[in-house]
GROMACS .gro file of C-alpha atoms in nm:
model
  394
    1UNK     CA    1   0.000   0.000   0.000
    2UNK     CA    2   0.113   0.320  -0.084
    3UNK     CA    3  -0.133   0.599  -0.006
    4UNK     CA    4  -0.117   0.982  -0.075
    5UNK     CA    5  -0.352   1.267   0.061
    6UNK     CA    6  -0.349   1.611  -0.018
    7UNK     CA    7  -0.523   1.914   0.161
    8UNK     CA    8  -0.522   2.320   0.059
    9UNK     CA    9  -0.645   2.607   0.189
   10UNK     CA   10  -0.673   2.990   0.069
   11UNK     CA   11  -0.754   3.100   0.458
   12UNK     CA   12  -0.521   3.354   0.481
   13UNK     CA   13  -0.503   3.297   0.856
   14UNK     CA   14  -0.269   3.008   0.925
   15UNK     CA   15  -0.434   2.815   1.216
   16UNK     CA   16  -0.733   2.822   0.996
   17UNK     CA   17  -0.556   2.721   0.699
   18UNK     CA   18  -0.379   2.403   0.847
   19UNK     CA   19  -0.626   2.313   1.063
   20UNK     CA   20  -0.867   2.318   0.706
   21UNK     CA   21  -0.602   2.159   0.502
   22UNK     CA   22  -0.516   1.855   0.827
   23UNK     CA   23  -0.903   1.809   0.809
   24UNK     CA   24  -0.895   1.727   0.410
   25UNK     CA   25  -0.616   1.496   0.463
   26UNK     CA   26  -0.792   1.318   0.711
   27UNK     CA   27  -1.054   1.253   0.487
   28UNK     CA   28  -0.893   1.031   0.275
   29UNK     CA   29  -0.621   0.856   0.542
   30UNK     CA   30  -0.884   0.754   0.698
   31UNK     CA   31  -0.736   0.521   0.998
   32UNK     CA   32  -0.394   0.515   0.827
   33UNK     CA   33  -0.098   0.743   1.018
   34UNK     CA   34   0.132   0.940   0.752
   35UNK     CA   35   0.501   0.823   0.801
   36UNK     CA   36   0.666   1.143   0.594
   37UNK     CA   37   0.448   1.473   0.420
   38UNK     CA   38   0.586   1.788   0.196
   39UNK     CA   39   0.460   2.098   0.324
   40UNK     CA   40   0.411   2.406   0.042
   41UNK     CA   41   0.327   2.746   0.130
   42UNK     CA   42   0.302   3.109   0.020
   43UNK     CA   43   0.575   3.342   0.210
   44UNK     CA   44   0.362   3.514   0.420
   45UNK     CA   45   0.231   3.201   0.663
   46UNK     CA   46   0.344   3.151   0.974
   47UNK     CA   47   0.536   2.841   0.921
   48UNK     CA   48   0.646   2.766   1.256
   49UNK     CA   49   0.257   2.727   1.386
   50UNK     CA   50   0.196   2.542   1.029
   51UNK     CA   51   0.489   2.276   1.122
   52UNK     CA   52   0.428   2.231   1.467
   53UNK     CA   53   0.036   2.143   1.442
   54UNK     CA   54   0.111   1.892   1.180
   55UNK     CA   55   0.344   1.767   1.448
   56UNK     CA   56   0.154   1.770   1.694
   57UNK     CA   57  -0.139   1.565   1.502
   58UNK     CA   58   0.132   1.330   1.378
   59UNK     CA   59   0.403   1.263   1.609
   60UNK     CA   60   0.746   1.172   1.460
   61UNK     CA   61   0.665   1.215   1.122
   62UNK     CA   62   0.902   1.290   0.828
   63UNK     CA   63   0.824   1.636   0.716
   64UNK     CA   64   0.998   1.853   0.460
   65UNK     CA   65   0.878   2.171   0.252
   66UNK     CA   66   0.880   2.499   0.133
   67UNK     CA   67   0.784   2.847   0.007
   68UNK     CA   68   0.663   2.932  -0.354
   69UNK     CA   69   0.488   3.197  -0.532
   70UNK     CA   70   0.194   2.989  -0.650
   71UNK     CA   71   0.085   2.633  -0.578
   72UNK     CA   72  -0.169   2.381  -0.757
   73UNK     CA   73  -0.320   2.081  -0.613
   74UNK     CA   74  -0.586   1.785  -0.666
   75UNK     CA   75  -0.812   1.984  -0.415
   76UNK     CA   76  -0.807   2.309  -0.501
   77UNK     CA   77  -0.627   2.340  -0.894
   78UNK     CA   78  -0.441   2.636  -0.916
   79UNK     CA   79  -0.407   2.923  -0.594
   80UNK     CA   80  -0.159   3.203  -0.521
   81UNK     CA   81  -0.123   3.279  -0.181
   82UNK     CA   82  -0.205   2.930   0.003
   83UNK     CA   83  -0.096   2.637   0.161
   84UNK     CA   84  -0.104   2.294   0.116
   85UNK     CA   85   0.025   1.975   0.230
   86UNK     CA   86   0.103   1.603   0.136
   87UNK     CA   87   0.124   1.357   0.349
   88UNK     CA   88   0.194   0.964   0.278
   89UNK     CA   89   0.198   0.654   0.427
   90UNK     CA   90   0.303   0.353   0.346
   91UNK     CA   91   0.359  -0.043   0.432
   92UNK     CA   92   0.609  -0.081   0.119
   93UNK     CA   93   0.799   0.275   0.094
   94UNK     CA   94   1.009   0.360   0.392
   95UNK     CA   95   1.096   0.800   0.424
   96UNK     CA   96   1.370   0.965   0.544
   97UNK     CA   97   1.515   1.310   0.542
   98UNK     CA   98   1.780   1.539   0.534
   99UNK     CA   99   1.962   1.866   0.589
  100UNK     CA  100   2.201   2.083   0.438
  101UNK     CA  101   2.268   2.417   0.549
  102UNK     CA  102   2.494   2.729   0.344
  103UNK     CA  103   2.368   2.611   0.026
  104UNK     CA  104   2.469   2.924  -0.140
  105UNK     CA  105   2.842   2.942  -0.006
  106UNK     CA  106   2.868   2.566  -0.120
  107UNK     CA  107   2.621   2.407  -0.315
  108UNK     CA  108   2.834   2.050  -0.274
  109UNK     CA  109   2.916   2.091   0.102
  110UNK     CA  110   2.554   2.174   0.167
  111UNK     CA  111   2.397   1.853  -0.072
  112UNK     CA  112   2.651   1.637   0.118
  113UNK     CA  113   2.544   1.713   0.498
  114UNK     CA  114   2.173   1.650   0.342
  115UNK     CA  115   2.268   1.338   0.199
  116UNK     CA  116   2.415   1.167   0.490
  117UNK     CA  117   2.185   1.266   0.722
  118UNK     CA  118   1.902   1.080   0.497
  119UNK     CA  119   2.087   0.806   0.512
  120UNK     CA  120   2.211   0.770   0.809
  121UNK     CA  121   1.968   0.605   0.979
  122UNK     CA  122   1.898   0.388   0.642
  123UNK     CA  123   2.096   0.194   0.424
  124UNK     CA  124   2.069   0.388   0.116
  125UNK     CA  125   2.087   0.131  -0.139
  126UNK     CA  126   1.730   0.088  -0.163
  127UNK     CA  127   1.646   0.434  -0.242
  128UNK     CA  128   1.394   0.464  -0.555
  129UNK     CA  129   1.362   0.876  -0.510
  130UNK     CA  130   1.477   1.193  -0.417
  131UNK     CA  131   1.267   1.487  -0.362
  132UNK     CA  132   1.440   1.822  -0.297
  133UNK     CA  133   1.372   2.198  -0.232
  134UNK     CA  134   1.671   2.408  -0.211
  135UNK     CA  135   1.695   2.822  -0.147
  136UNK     CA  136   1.597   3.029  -0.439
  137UNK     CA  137   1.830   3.295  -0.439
  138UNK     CA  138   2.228   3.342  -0.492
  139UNK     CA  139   2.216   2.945  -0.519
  140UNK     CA  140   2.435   2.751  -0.786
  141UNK     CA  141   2.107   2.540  -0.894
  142UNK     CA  142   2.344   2.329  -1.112
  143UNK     CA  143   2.604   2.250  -0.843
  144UNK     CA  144   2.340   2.162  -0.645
  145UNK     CA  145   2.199   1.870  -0.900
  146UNK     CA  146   2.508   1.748  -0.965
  147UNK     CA  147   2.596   1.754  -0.597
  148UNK     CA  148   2.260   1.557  -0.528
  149UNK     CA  149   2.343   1.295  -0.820
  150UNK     CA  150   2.718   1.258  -0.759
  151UNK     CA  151   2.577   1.159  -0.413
  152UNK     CA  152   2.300   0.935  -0.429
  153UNK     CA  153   2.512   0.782  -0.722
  154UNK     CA  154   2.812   0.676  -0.534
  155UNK     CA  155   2.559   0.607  -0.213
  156UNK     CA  156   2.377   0.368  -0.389
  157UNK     CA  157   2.528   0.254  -0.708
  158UNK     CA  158   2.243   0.352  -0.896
  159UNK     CA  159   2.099   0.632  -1.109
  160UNK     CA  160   1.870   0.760  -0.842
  161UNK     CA  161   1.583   1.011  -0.982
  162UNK     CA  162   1.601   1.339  -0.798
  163UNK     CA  163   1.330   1.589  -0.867
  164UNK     CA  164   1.207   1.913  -0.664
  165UNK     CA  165   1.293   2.288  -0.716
  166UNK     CA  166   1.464   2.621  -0.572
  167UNK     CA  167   1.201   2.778  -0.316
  168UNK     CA  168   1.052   3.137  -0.393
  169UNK     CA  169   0.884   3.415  -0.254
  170UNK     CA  170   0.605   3.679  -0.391
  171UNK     CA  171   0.839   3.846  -0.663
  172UNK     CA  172   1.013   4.067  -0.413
  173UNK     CA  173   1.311   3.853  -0.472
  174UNK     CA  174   1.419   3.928  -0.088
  175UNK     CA  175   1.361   3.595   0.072
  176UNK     CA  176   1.266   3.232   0.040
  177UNK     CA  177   1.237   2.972   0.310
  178UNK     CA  178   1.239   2.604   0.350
  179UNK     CA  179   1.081   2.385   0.597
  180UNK     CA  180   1.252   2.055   0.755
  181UNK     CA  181   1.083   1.893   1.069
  182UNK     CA  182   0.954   2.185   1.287
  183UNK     CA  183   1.215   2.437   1.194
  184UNK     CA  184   1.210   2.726   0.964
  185UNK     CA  185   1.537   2.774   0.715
  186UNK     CA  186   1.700   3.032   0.520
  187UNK     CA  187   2.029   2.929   0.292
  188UNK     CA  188   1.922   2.553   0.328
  189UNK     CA  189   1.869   2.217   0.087
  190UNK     CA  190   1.599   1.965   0.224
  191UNK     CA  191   1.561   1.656   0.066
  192UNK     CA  192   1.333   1.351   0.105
  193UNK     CA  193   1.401   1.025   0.022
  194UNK     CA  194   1.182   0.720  -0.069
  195UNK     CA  195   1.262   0.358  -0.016
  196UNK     CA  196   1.166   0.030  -0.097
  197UNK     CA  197   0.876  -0.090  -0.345
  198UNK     CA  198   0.828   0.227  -0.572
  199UNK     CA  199   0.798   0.327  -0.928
  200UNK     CA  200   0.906   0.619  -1.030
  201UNK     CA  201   0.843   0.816  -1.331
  202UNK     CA  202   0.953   1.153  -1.533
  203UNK     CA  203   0.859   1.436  -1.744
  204UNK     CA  204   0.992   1.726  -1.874
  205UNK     CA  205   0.850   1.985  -2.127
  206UNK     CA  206   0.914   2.309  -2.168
  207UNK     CA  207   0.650   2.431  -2.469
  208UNK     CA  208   0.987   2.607  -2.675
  209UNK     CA  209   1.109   2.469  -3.008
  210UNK     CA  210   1.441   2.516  -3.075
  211UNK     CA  211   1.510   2.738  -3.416
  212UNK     CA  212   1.764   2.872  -3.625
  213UNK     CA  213   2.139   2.737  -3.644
  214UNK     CA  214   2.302   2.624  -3.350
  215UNK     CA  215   2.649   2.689  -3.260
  216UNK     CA  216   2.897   2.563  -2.972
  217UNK     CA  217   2.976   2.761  -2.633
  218UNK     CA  218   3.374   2.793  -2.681
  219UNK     CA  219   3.433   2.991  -2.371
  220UNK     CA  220   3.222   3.025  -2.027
  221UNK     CA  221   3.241   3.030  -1.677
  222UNK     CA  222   2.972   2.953  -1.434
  223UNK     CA  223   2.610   3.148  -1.549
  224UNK     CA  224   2.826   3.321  -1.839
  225UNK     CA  225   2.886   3.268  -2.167
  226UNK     CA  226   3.162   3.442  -2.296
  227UNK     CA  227   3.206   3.289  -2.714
  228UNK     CA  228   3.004   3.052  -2.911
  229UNK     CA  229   3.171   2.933  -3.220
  230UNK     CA  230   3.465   3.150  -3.119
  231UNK     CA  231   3.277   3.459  -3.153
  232UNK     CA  232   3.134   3.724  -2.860
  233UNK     CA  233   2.864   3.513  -2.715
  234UNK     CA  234   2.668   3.852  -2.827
  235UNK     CA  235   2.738   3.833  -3.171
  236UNK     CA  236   2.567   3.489  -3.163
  237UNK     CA  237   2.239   3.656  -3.057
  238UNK     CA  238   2.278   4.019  -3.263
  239UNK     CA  239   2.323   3.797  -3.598
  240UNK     CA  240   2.003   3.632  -3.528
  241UNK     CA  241   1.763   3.871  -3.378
  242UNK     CA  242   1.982   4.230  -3.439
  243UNK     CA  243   2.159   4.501  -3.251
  244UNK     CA  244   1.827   4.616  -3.087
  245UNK     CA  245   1.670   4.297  -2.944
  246UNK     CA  246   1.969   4.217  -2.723
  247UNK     CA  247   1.888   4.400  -2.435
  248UNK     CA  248   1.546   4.250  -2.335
  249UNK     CA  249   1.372   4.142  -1.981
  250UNK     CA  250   1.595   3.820  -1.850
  251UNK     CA  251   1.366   3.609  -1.654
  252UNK     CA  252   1.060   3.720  -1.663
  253UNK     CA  253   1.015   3.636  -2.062
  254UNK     CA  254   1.075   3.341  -2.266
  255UNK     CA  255   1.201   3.486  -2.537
  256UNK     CA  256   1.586   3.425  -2.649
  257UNK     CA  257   1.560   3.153  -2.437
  258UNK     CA  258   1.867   2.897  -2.512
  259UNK     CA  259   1.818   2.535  -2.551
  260UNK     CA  260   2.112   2.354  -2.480
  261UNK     CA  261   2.176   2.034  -2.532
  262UNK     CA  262   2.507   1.854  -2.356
  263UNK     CA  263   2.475   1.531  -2.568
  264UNK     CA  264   2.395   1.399  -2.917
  265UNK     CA  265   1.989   1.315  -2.850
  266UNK     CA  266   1.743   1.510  -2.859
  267UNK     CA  267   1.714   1.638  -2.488
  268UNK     CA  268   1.764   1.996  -2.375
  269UNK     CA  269   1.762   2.179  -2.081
  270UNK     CA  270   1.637   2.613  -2.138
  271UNK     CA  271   1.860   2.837  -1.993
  272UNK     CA  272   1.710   3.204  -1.976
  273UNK     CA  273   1.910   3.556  -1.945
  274UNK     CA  274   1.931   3.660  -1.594
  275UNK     CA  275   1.937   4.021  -1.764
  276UNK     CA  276   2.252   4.067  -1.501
  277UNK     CA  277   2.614   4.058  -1.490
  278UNK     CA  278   2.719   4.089  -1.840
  279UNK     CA  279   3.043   4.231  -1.973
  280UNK     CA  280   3.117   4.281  -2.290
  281UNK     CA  281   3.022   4.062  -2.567
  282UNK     CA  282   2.934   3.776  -2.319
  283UNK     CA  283   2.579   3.728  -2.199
  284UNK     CA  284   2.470   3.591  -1.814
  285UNK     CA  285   2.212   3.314  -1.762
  286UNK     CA  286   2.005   3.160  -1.462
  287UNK     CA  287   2.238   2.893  -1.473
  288UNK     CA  288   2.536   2.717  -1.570
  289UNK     CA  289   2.599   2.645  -1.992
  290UNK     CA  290   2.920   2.406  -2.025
  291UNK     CA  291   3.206   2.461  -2.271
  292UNK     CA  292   3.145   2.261  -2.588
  293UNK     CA  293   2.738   2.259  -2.536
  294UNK     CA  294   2.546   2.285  -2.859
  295UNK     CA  295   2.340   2.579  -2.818
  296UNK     CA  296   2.014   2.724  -3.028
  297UNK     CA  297   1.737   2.955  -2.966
  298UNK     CA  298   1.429   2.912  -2.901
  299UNK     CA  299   1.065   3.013  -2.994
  300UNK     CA  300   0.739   2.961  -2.839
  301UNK     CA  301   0.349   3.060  -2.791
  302UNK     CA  302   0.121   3.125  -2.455
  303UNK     CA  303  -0.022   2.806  -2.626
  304UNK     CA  304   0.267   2.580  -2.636
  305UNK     CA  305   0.365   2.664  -2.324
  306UNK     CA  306   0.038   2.537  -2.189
  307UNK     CA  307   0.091   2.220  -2.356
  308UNK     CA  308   0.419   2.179  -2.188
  309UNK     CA  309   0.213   2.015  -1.869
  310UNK     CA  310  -0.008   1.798  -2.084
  311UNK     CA  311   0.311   1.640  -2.263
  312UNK     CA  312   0.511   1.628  -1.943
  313UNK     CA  313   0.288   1.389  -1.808
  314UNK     CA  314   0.262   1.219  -2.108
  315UNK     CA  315   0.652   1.134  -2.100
  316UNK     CA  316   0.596   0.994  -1.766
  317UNK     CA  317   0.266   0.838  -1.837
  318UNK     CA  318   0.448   0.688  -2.131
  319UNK     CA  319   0.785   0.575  -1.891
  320UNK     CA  320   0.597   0.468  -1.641
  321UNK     CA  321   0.703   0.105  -1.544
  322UNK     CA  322   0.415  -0.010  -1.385
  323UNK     CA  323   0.000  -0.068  -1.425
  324UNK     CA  324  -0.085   0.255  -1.281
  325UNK     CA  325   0.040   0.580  -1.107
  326UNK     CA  326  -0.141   0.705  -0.779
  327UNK     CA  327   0.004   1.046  -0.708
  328UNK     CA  328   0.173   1.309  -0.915
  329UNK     CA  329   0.370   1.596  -0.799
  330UNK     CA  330   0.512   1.909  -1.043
  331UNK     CA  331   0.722   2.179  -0.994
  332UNK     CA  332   0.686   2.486  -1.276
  333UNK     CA  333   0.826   2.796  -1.340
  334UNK     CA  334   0.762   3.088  -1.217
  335UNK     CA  335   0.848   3.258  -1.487
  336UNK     CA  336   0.611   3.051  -1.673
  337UNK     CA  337   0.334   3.196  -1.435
  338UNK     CA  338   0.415   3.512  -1.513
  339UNK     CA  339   0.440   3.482  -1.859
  340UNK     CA  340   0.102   3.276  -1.910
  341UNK     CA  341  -0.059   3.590  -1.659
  342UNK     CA  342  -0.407   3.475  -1.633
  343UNK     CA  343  -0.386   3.174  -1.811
  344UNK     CA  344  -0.148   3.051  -1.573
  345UNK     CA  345  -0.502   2.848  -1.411
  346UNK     CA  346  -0.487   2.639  -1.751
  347UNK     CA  347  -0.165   2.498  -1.681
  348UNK     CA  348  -0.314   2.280  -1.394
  349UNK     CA  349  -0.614   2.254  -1.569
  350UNK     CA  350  -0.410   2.016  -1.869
  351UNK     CA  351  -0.256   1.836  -1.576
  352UNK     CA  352  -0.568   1.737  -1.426
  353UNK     CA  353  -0.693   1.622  -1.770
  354UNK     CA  354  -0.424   1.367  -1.737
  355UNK     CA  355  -0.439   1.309  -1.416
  356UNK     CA  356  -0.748   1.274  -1.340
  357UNK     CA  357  -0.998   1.379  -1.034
  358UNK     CA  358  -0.854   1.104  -0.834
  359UNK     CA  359  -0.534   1.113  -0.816
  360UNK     CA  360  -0.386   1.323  -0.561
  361UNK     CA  361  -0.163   1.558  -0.722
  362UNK     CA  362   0.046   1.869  -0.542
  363UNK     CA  363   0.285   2.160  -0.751
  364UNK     CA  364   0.422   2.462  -0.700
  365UNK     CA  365   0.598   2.719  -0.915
  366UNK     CA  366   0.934   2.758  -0.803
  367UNK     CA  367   1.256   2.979  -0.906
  368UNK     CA  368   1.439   2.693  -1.131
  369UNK     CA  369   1.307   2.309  -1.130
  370UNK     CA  370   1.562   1.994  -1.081
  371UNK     CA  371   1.422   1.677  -1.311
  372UNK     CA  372   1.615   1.415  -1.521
  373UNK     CA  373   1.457   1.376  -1.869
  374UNK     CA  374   1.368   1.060  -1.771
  375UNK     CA  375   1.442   0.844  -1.466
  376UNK     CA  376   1.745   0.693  -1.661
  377UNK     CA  377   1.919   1.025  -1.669
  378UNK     CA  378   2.075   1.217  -1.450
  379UNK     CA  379   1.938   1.559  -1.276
  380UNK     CA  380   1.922   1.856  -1.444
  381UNK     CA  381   1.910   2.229  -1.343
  382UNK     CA  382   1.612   2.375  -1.525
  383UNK     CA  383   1.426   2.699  -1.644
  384UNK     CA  384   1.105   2.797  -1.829
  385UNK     CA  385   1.044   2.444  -1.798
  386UNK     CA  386   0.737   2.191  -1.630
  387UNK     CA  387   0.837   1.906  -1.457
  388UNK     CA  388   0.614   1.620  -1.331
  389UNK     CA  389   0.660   1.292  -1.129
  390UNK     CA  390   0.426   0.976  -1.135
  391UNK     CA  391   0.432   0.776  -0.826
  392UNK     CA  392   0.325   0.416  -0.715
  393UNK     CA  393   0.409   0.043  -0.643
  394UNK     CA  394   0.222  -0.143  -0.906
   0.00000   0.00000   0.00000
């Protein structure tokens, strides 16, 4: 048995909201106790009083979470400003969690403490899934995947899927926090790992089609690319678009996005201008582009970004190596959100067409989303991009 519940609330008054969102849970656990839950909330909750009175109704459990600028769920589709919560239980998948803190002075360092307090208590061989949230701002996103895979990798000799997202806050870009047991973080990585008799499933979908030539990043370093094809990394973009479409909105905008793809299929990860830090003739991303990446812009629609969550799920749908999912989770963009403006509700609404009004289902939109393309591959760093997980043991 693996079991999933999810409860939401839009009370804006946080011992209403969790006591409204413990009561919807209830409903479907029934007599079963949670063993582990993921806590998701808007910035302005208290989130102390939210983790302690899930505490206190469920004594030792395994909690992890953290803030976001808009959530979605099977109980109340797409919200700004709420809180939700998803707990599980299990008699087949065993929980454990973990804590790393400085994630922004060292992405590894911080990934590592995590890791080995999750598995302390565990052996770690038998561990079918990762889920993460991480800080949202001044963090290496990309150091932090890799530090995450590198990890679980040599941990458990496996390719271990890791999927979850950099926390956010309501576009004041000031502060984000994340939540692990009872205590409230800043500058911290939480992850949550699942054991035993699982299947596991990914998606990823981004809406953009790549266009025009490509060329090869020559020179970089970190979140900036300096020459691709051995040219300023500007020239690549004024040859393409002209002189005055270079300086545009990073972040907020899909456009000019970069596809970049590290390997000879047909998977890429978007990497969007950060709008910051550039000197001259080299452009600055949110997020790492390696030397000798194949690089090429990309193009999109409100439209086909929508369609990004219906095809997401479709990969996993499609990867999925068992009869039939039970829960789903997703992490999207929040550039995305703003982007899509009031469409944004649609998003869920293609999820849900998938998913179905059964399944118990819990997202957020977060400031860059970790996924592999597929549970084969290892953890990216993405942006612009909608990522979605299929759970279940048969």
């Amino acid at each position: 048995m693996f079991k999933a519940a999810v409860g939401h609330s839009i009370d804006p008054d946080s011992t209403g909201a969790i006591e409204e969102v413990l009561e919807q849970c209830q409903e479907t656990l029934g007599d079963d106790i949670p063993q582990a839950g993921i806590v998701i909330a808007a910035i302005d909750f208290e989130h102390a009083e939210v983790l302690t009175r899930i505490q206190q109704t469920y004594p030792g459990i395994v909690l992890v979470g953290g803030t976001s600028v808009g959530e979605m769920s099977s109980a109340m589709a797409f919200q700004e400003d709420s809180l939700m919560v998803m707990l599980f239980c299990s008699d087949e998948v065993t929980f454990t969690a973990g804590l790393g803190r400085s994630v922004s002075q060292d992405a590894t360092a911080a990934t590592e403490q995590a890791l080995a307090q999750a598995t302390r208590l565990q052996a770690p061989a038998g561990i079918k899934l990762c889920y993460t949230l991480a800080e949202g701002l001044g963090v290496d996103g990309v150091a932090l995947a890799q530090g995450l895979q590198n990890g679980l990798n040599a941990a458990t000799g496996h390719n271990v899927p890791i999927f979850g997202g950099l926390t956010a806050d309501d576009w004041q870009l000031t502060r984000t926090y994340q939540f692990f047991g009872n205590e409230v973080l800043r500058d911290s990585v939480v992850v949550l790992t699942f054991s035993g008799n699982l299947i596991v499933s990914c998606g990823v979908a981004t809406g953009q089609q790549p266009i025009g030539r490509k060329g090869i990043v020559t020179q970089s370093a970190g979140n900036t690319i300096y020459k691709i094809d051995d040219e300023p990394a500007t020239t690549f973009y004024t040859n393409y678009f002209g002189e005055d479409k270079l300086d545009f909105m990073g972040g907020s905008s899909a456009a000019m996005a970069l596809a970049v793809f590290e390997d000879q299929n047909h998977n890429f990860y978007v990497r969007s201008k950060s709008g910051e830090g550039d000197t001259a003739g080299s452009l600055t991303f949110f997020g790492h582009v390696p030397e000798q990446a194949t690089v090429q812009f990309t193009d999109c629609d409100d439209d086909s970004i929508l369609q990004a969550a219906k095809e997401a799920f479709d990969k996993a749908n499609t990867a999925y190596g068992g009869s039939q999912p039970n829960t789903a989770l997703m992490v999207s963009c929040a550039s995305r959100m703003k982007k899509l403006g009031t469409r944004v509700k649609k998003e869920y609404s293609l999820a849900k067409n998938f998913l179905g009004a059964e399944m118990p289902s819990m997202g957020f939109y977060s400031f860059g989303e970790i996924s592999p393309f597929s549970q084969q591959t290892k953890a990216h760093f993405h942006n612009e991009t909608f990522t979605a997980l299929l759970l279940g043991t048969e």
